[in-house]
CSV table of C-alpha atoms and ligand atoms in Angstrom, one decimal:
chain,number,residue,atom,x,y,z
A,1148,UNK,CA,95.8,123.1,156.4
A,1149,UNK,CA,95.0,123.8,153.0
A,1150,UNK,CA,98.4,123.0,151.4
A,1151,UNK,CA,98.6,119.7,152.1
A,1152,UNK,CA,95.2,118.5,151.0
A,1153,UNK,CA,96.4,120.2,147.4
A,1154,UNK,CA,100.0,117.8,148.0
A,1155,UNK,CA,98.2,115.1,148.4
A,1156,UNK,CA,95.0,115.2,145.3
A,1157,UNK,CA,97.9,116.2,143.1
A,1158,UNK,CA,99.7,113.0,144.1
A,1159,UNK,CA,96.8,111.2,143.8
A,1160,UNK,CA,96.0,112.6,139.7
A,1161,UNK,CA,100.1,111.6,139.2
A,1162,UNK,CA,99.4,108.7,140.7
A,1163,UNK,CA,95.8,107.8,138.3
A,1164,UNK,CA,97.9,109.5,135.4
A,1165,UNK,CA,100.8,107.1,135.6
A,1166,UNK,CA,98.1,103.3,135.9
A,1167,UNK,CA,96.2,104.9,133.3
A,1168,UNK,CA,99.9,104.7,130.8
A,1169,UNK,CA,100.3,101.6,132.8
A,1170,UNK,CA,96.7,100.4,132.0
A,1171,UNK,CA,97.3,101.2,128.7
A,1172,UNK,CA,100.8,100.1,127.6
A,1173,UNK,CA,99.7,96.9,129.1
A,1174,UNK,CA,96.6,96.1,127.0
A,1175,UNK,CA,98.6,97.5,123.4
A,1176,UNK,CA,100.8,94.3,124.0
A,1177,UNK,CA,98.7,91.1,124.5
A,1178,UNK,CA,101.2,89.1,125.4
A,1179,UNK,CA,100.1,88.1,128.8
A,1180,UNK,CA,100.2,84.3,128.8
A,1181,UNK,CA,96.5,84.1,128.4
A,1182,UNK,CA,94.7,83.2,125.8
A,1183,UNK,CA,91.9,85.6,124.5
A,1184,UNK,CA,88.5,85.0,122.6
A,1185,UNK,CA,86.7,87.6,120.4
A,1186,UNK,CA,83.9,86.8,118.5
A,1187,UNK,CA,83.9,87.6,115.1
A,1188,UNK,CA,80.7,87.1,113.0
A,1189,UNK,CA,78.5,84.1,112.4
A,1190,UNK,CA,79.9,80.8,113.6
A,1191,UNK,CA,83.0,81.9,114.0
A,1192,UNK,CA,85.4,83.1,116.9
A,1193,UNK,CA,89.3,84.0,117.0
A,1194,UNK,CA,91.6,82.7,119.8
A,1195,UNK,CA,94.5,85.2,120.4
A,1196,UNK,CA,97.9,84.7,122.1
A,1197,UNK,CA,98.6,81.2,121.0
A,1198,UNK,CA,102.0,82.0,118.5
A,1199,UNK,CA,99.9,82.3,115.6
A,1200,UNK,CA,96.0,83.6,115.6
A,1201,UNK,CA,93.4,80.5,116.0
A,1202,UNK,CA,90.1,80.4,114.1
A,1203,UNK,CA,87.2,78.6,115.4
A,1204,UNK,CA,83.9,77.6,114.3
A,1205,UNK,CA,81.7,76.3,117.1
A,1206,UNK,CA,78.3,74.7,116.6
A,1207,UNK,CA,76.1,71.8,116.5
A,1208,UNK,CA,78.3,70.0,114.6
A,1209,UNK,CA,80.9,70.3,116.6
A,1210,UNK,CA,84.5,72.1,116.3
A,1211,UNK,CA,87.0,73.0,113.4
A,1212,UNK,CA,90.3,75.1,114.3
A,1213,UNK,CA,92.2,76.6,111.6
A,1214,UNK,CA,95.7,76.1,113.2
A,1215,UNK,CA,96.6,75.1,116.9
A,1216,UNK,CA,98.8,77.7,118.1
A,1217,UNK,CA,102.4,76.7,119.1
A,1218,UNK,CA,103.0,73.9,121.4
A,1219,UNK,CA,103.9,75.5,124.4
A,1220,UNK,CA,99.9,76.7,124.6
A,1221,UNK,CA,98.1,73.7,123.8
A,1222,UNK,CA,97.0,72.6,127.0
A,1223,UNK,CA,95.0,76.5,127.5
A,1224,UNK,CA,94.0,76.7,124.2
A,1225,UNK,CA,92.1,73.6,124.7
A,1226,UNK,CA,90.9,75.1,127.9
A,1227,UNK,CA,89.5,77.6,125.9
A,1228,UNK,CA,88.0,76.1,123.2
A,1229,UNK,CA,86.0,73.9,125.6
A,1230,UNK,CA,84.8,77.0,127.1
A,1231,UNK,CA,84.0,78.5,124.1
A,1232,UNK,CA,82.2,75.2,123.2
A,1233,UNK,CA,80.1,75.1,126.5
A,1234,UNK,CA,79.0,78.6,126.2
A,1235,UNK,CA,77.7,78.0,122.5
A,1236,UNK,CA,77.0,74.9,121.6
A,1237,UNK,CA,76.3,73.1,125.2
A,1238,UNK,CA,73.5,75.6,126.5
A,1239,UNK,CA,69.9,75.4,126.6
A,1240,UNK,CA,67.8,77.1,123.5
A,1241,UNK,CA,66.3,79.9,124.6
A,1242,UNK,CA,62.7,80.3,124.6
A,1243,UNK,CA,62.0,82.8,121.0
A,1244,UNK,CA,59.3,82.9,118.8
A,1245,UNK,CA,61.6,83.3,115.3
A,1246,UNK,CA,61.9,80.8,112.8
A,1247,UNK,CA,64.5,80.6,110.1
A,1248,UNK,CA,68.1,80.2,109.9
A,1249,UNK,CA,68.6,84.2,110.5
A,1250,UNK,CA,67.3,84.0,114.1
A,1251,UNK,CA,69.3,86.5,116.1
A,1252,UNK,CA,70.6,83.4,118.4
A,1253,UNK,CA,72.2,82.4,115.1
A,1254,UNK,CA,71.3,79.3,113.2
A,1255,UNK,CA,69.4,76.9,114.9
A,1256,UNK,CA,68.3,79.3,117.8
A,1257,UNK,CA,64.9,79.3,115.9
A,1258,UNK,CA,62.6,77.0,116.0
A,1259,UNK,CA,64.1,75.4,112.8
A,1260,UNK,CA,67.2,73.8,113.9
A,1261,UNK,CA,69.4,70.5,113.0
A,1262,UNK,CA,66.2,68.1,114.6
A,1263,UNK,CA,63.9,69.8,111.9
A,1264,UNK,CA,60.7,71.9,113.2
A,1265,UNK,CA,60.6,71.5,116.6
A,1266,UNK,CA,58.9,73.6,119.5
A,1267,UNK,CA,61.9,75.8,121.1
A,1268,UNK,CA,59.7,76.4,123.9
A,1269,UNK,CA,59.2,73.0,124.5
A,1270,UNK,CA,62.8,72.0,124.3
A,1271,UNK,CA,63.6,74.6,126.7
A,1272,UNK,CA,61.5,73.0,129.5
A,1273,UNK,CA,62.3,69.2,128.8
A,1274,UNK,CA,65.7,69.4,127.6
A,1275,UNK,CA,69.1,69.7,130.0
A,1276,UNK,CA,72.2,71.0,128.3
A,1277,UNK,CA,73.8,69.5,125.7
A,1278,UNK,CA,77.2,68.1,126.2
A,1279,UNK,CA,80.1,69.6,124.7
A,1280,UNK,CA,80.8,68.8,121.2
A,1281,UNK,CA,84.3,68.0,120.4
A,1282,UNK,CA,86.8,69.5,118.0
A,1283,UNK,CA,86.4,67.6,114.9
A,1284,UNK,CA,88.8,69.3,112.6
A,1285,UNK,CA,91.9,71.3,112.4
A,1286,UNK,CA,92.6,73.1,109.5
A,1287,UNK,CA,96.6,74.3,109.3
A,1288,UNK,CA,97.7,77.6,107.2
A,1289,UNK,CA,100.9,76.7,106.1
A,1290,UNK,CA,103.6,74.0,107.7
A,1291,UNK,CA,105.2,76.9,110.4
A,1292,UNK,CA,105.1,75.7,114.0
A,1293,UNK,CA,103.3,78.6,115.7
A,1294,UNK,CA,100.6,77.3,113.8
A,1295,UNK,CA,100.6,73.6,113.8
A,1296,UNK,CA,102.5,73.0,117.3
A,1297,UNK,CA,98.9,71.9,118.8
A,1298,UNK,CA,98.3,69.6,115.9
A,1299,UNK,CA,99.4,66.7,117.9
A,1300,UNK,CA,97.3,67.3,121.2
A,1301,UNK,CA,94.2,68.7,120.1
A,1302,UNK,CA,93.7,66.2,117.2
A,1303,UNK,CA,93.7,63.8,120.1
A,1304,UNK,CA,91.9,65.3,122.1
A,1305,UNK,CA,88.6,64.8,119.8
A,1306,UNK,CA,88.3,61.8,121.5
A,1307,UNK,CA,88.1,62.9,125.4
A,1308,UNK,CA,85.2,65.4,124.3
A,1309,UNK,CA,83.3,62.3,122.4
A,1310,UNK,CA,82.4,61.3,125.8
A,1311,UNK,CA,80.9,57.3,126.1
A,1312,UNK,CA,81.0,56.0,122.7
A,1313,UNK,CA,84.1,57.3,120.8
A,1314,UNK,CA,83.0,55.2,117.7
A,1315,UNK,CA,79.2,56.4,117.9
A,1316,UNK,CA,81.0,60.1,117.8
A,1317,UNK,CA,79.9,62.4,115.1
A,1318,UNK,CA,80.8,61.1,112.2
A,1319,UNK,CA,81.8,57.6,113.5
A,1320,UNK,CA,85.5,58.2,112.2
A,1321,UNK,CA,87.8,57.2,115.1
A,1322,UNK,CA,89.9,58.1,117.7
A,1323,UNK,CA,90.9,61.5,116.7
A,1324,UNK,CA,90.4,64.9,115.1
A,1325,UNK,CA,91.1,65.3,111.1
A,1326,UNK,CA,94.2,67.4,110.6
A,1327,UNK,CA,93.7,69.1,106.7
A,1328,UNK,CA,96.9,70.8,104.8
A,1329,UNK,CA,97.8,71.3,101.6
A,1330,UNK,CA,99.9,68.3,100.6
A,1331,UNK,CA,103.0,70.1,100.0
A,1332,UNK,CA,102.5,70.7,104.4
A,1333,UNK,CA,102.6,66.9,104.8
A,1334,UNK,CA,105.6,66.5,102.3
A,1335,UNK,CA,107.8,68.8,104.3
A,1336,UNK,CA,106.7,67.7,107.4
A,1337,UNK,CA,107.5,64.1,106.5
A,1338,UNK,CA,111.3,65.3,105.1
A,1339,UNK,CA,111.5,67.4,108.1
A,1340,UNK,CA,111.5,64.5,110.8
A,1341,UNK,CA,108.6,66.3,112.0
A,1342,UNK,CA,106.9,63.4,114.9
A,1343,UNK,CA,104.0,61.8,112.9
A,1344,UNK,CA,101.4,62.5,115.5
A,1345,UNK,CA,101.3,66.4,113.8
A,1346,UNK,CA,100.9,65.2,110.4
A,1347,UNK,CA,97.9,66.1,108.8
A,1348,UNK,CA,95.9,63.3,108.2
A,1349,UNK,CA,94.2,64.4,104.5
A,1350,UNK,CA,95.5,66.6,102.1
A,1351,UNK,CA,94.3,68.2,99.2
A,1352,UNK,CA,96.3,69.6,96.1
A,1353,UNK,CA,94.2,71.9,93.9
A,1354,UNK,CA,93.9,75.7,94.3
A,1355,UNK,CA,90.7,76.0,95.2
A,1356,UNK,CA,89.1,73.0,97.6
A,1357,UNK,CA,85.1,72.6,98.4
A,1358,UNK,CA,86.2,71.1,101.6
A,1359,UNK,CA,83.5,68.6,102.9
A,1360,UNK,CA,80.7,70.2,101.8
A,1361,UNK,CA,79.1,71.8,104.9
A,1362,UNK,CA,80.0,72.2,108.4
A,1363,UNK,CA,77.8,74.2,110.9
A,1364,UNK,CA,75.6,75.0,108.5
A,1365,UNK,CA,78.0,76.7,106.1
A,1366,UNK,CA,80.3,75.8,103.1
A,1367,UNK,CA,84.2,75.9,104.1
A,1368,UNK,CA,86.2,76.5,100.9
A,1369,UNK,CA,90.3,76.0,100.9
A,1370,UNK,CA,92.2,78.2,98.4
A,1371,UNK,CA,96.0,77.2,97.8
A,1372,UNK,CA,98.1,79.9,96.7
A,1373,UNK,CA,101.4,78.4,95.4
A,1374,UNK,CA,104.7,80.2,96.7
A,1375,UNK,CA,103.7,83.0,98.8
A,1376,UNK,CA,104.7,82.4,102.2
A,1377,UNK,CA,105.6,79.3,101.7
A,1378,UNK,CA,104.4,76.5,98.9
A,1379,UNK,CA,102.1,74.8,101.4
A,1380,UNK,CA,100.0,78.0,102.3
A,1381,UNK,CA,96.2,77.7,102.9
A,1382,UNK,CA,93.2,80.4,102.8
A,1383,UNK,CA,90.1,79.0,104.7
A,1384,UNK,CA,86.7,80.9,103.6
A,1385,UNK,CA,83.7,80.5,105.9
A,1386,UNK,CA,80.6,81.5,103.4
A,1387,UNK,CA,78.1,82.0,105.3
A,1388,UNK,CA,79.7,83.8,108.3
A,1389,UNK,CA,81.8,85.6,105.7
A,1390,UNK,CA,85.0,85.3,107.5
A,1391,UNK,CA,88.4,84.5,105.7
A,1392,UNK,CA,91.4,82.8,108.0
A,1393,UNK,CA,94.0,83.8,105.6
A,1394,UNK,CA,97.3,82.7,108.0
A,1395,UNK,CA,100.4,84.0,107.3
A,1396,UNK,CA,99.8,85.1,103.5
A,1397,UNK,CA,98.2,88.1,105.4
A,1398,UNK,CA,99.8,89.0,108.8
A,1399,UNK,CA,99.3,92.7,109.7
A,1400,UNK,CA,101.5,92.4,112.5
A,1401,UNK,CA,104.9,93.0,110.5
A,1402,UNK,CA,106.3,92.9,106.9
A,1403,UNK,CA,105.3,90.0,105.3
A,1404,UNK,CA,107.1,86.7,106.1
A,1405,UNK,CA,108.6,85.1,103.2
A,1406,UNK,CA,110.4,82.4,103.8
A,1407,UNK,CA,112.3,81.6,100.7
A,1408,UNK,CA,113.7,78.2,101.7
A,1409,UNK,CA,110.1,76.9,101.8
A,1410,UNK,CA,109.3,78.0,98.9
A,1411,UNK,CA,107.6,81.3,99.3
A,1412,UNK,CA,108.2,84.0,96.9
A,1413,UNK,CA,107.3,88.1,96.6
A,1414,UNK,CA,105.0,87.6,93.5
A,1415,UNK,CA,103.2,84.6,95.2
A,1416,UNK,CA,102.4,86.8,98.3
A,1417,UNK,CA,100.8,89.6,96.4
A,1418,UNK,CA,99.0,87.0,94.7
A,1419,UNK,CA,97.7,85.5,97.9
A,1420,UNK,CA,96.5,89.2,99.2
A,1421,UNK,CA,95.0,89.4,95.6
A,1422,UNK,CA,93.2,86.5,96.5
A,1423,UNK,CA,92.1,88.0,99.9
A,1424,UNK,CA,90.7,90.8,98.1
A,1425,UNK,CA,89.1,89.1,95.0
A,1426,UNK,CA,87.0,87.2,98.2
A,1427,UNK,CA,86.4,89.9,100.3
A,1428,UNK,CA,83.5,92.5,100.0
A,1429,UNK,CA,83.2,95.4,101.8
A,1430,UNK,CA,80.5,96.8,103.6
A,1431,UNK,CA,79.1,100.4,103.4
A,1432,UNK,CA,82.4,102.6,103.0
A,1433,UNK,CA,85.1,100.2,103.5
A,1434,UNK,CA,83.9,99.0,107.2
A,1435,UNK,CA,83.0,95.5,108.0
A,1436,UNK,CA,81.7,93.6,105.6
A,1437,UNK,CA,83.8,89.8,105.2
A,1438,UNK,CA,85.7,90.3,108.2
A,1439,UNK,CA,89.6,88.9,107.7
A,1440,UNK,CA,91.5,86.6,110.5
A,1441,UNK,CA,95.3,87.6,109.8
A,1442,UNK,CA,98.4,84.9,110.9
A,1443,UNK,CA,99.2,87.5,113.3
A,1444,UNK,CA,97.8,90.9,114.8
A,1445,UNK,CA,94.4,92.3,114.6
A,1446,UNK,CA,90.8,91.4,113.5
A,1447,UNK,CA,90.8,93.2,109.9
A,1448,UNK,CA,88.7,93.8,107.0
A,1449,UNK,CA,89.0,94.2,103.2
A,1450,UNK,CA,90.3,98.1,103.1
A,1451,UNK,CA,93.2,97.0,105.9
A,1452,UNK,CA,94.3,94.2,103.2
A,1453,UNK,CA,93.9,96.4,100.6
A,1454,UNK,CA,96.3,99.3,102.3
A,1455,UNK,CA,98.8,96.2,103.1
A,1456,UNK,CA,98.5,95.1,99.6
A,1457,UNK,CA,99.7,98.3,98.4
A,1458,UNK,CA,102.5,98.6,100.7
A,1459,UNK,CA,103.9,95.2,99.6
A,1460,UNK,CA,103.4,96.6,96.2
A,1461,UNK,CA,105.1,99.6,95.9
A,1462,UNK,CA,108.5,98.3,98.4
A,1463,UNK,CA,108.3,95.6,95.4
A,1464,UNK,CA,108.3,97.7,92.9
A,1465,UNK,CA,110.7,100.2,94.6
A,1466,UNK,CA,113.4,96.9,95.1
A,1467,UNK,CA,112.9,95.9,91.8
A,1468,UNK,CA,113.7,99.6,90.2
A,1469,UNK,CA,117.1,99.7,92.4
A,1470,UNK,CA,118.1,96.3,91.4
A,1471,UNK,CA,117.6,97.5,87.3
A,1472,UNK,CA,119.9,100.1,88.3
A,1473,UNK,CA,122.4,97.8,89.2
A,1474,UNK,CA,122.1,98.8,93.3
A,1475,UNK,CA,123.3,95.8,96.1
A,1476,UNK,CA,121.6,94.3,98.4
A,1477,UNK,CA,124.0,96.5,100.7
A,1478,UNK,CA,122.7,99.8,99.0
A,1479,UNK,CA,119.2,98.9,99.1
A,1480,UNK,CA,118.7,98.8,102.4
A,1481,UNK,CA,121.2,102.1,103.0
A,1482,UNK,CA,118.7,103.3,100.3
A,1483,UNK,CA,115.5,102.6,102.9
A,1484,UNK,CA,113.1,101.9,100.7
A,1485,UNK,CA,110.6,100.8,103.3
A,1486,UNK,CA,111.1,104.1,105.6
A,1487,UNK,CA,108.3,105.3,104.9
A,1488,UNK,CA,105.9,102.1,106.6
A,1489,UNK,CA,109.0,100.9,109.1
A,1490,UNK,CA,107.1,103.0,112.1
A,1491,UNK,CA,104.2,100.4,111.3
A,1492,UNK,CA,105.9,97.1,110.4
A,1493,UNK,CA,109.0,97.0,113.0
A,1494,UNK,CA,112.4,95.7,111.1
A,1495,UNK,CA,112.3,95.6,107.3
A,1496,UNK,CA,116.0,93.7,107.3
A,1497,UNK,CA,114.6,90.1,106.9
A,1498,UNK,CA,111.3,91.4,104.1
A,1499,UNK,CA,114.2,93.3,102.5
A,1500,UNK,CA,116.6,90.5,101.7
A,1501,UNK,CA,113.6,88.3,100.9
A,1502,UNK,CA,112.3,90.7,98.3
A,1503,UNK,CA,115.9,91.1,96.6
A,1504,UNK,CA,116.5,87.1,96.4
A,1505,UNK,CA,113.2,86.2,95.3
A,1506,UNK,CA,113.1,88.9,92.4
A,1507,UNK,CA,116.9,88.4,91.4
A,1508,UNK,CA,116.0,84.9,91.3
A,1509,UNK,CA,113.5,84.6,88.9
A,1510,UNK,CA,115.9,86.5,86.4
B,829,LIG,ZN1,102.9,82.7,111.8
């Protein structure tokens, strides 16, 4: 009688053994069709499984995306951002006795918030929820379309979350959200046939780009940084929530993606990691501190740019050594020079050729 009993628990472990790999091969690869929220710090949340990374700031005045996720996922990453909206922007204030701007409910949790001193416990007992504010601005990294296939929807879609009185909406500007690129973004886009619906609708052409003063109660600064993944590449710095979007100039999830034709270059993407890390500050021994939204992969922070930094770096400097000793293309990559980081970053073939073109070009 015994035997059996020991067949079948030892079934049963193979069995809880083998969901568990299951279980766990299935959450290392997001790619589920869904799209997924994690909260990041401050005002600001990330929107995963879209093509490229989504960053959101949600508050009372409403929401800004930096990029809109390829086309195909629009209509759910709208979905979600409405969601997202409701749950922090559209509830009641909760009954709490702190005043300030540090309240743990975030800014304007307190009872200092956007109608001046008011009594929170008050407006908790009179007050029904708020309705949703709608997406005011997108902000796009750079021209590709996993990042600016949504442009066209969601711009439009500011109006539908206006509610009533579109031209009573925040800021009284029309019938649609503000689309912001670097000009060159607009440029391309234009040359590229591109339908004019996902143009960005303002541009701006310095480096560095105060960008409309304040937006839920924080400063939003743009930094350009000419030629690294492509010419039309844009860093977004949250201040106060201390979150950089840096799009594709940092994307942990593979070599980085020059693309040469758009005028990206090798020296140009250091410099835009550079960039990353001249921002950034670290907390206590490397951990947290400004937290950094990559174009692809994983939530990051200043020591995972830094390590990324230095891997770019040294294959650079490794290329450039085999091309002063007269190597090919051909031999360079028999030579392997990014062996050592391919277990990490998948196919170098593609970072490889870019790397040898963009230095043998310059000469
Ligand atoms: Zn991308």
């Amino acid at each position: 009688m015994r035997r059996p009993a020991f067949k079948l628990s030892f079934a049963l472990a193979a069995i809880l053994i083998f969901t568990a790999a299951m279980w766990a091969q299935q959450n290392q690869n997001r790619g589920d069709g869904e799209i997924h929220i994690l909260p990041v710090q401050g005002n600001i949340y990330m929107l995963v499984g879209a093509g490229g990374n989504i960053t959101v700031s949600v508050g009372f005045d409403g929401t800004l995306l930096v990029d809109s996720g390829s086309a195909q996922m629009t209509d759910k990453v709208l979905a979600t951002v409405k969601q997202l909206a409701t749950m922090v922007s559209a509830s009641i204030y909760p009954v709490t006795p702190c005043v300030g701007i540090r309240c743990p409910g975030g800014a304007g949790s307190g009872a200092f918030n956007q109608w001046g001193w008011t009594s929170p416990a008050i407006n908790t007992i009179i007050s029904s929820p708020r309705p949703v504010k709608p997406i005011r601005y997108i902000i796009n990294s750079s021209i590709d379309p996993d990042h600016t296939g949504g442009n066209a929807k969601i711009a439009k879609s500011g109006v539908t979350f206006t509610g009533g009185n579109v031209a009573r909406g925040p800021g009284g500007s029309g019938d649609s959200a503000e689309v912001w690129a670097f000009e060159t973004v607009l440029n391309r886009m234009t040359e590229g046939k591109v339908a004019e619906a996902a143009w960005p609708t303002d541009t701006y052409y310095i480096n560095s780009y105060k960008w409309n003063g304040f937006f839920n109660g924080e400063g939003i600064q743009l930094f350009h940084v000419p030629a690294a993944h492509t010419d039309g590449d844009t860093i977004v710095y949250f201040r106060y929530s201390d979150v950089i979007s840096a799009g594709d100039v940092f994307s942990i999830a593979s070599y980085p993606v020059i693309d040469l034709a758009k005028g990206g270059t090798i020296q140009g993407t250091i410099d835009g990691l550079n960039k990353i890390l001249e921002l950034a500050i670290p907390q206590f021994r490397s951990q947290g501190g400004t937290y950094i939204i990559p174009g692809h992969g994983r939530l990051c922070d200043e020591g995972d740019v830094a390590n990324y930094r230095n891997m770019v770096v040294k294959i650079r400097d490794r290329i450039d050594d085999m091309i002063k000793s007269d190597m090919t293309l051909q031999q360079i990559k028999a030579a392997k020079p990014t062996l050592d980081y391919d277990g990490r970053y998948g196919s170098p073939d593609a970072f490889i050729e870019a790397v040898h073109k963009s230095l043998t070009q310059k000469r």
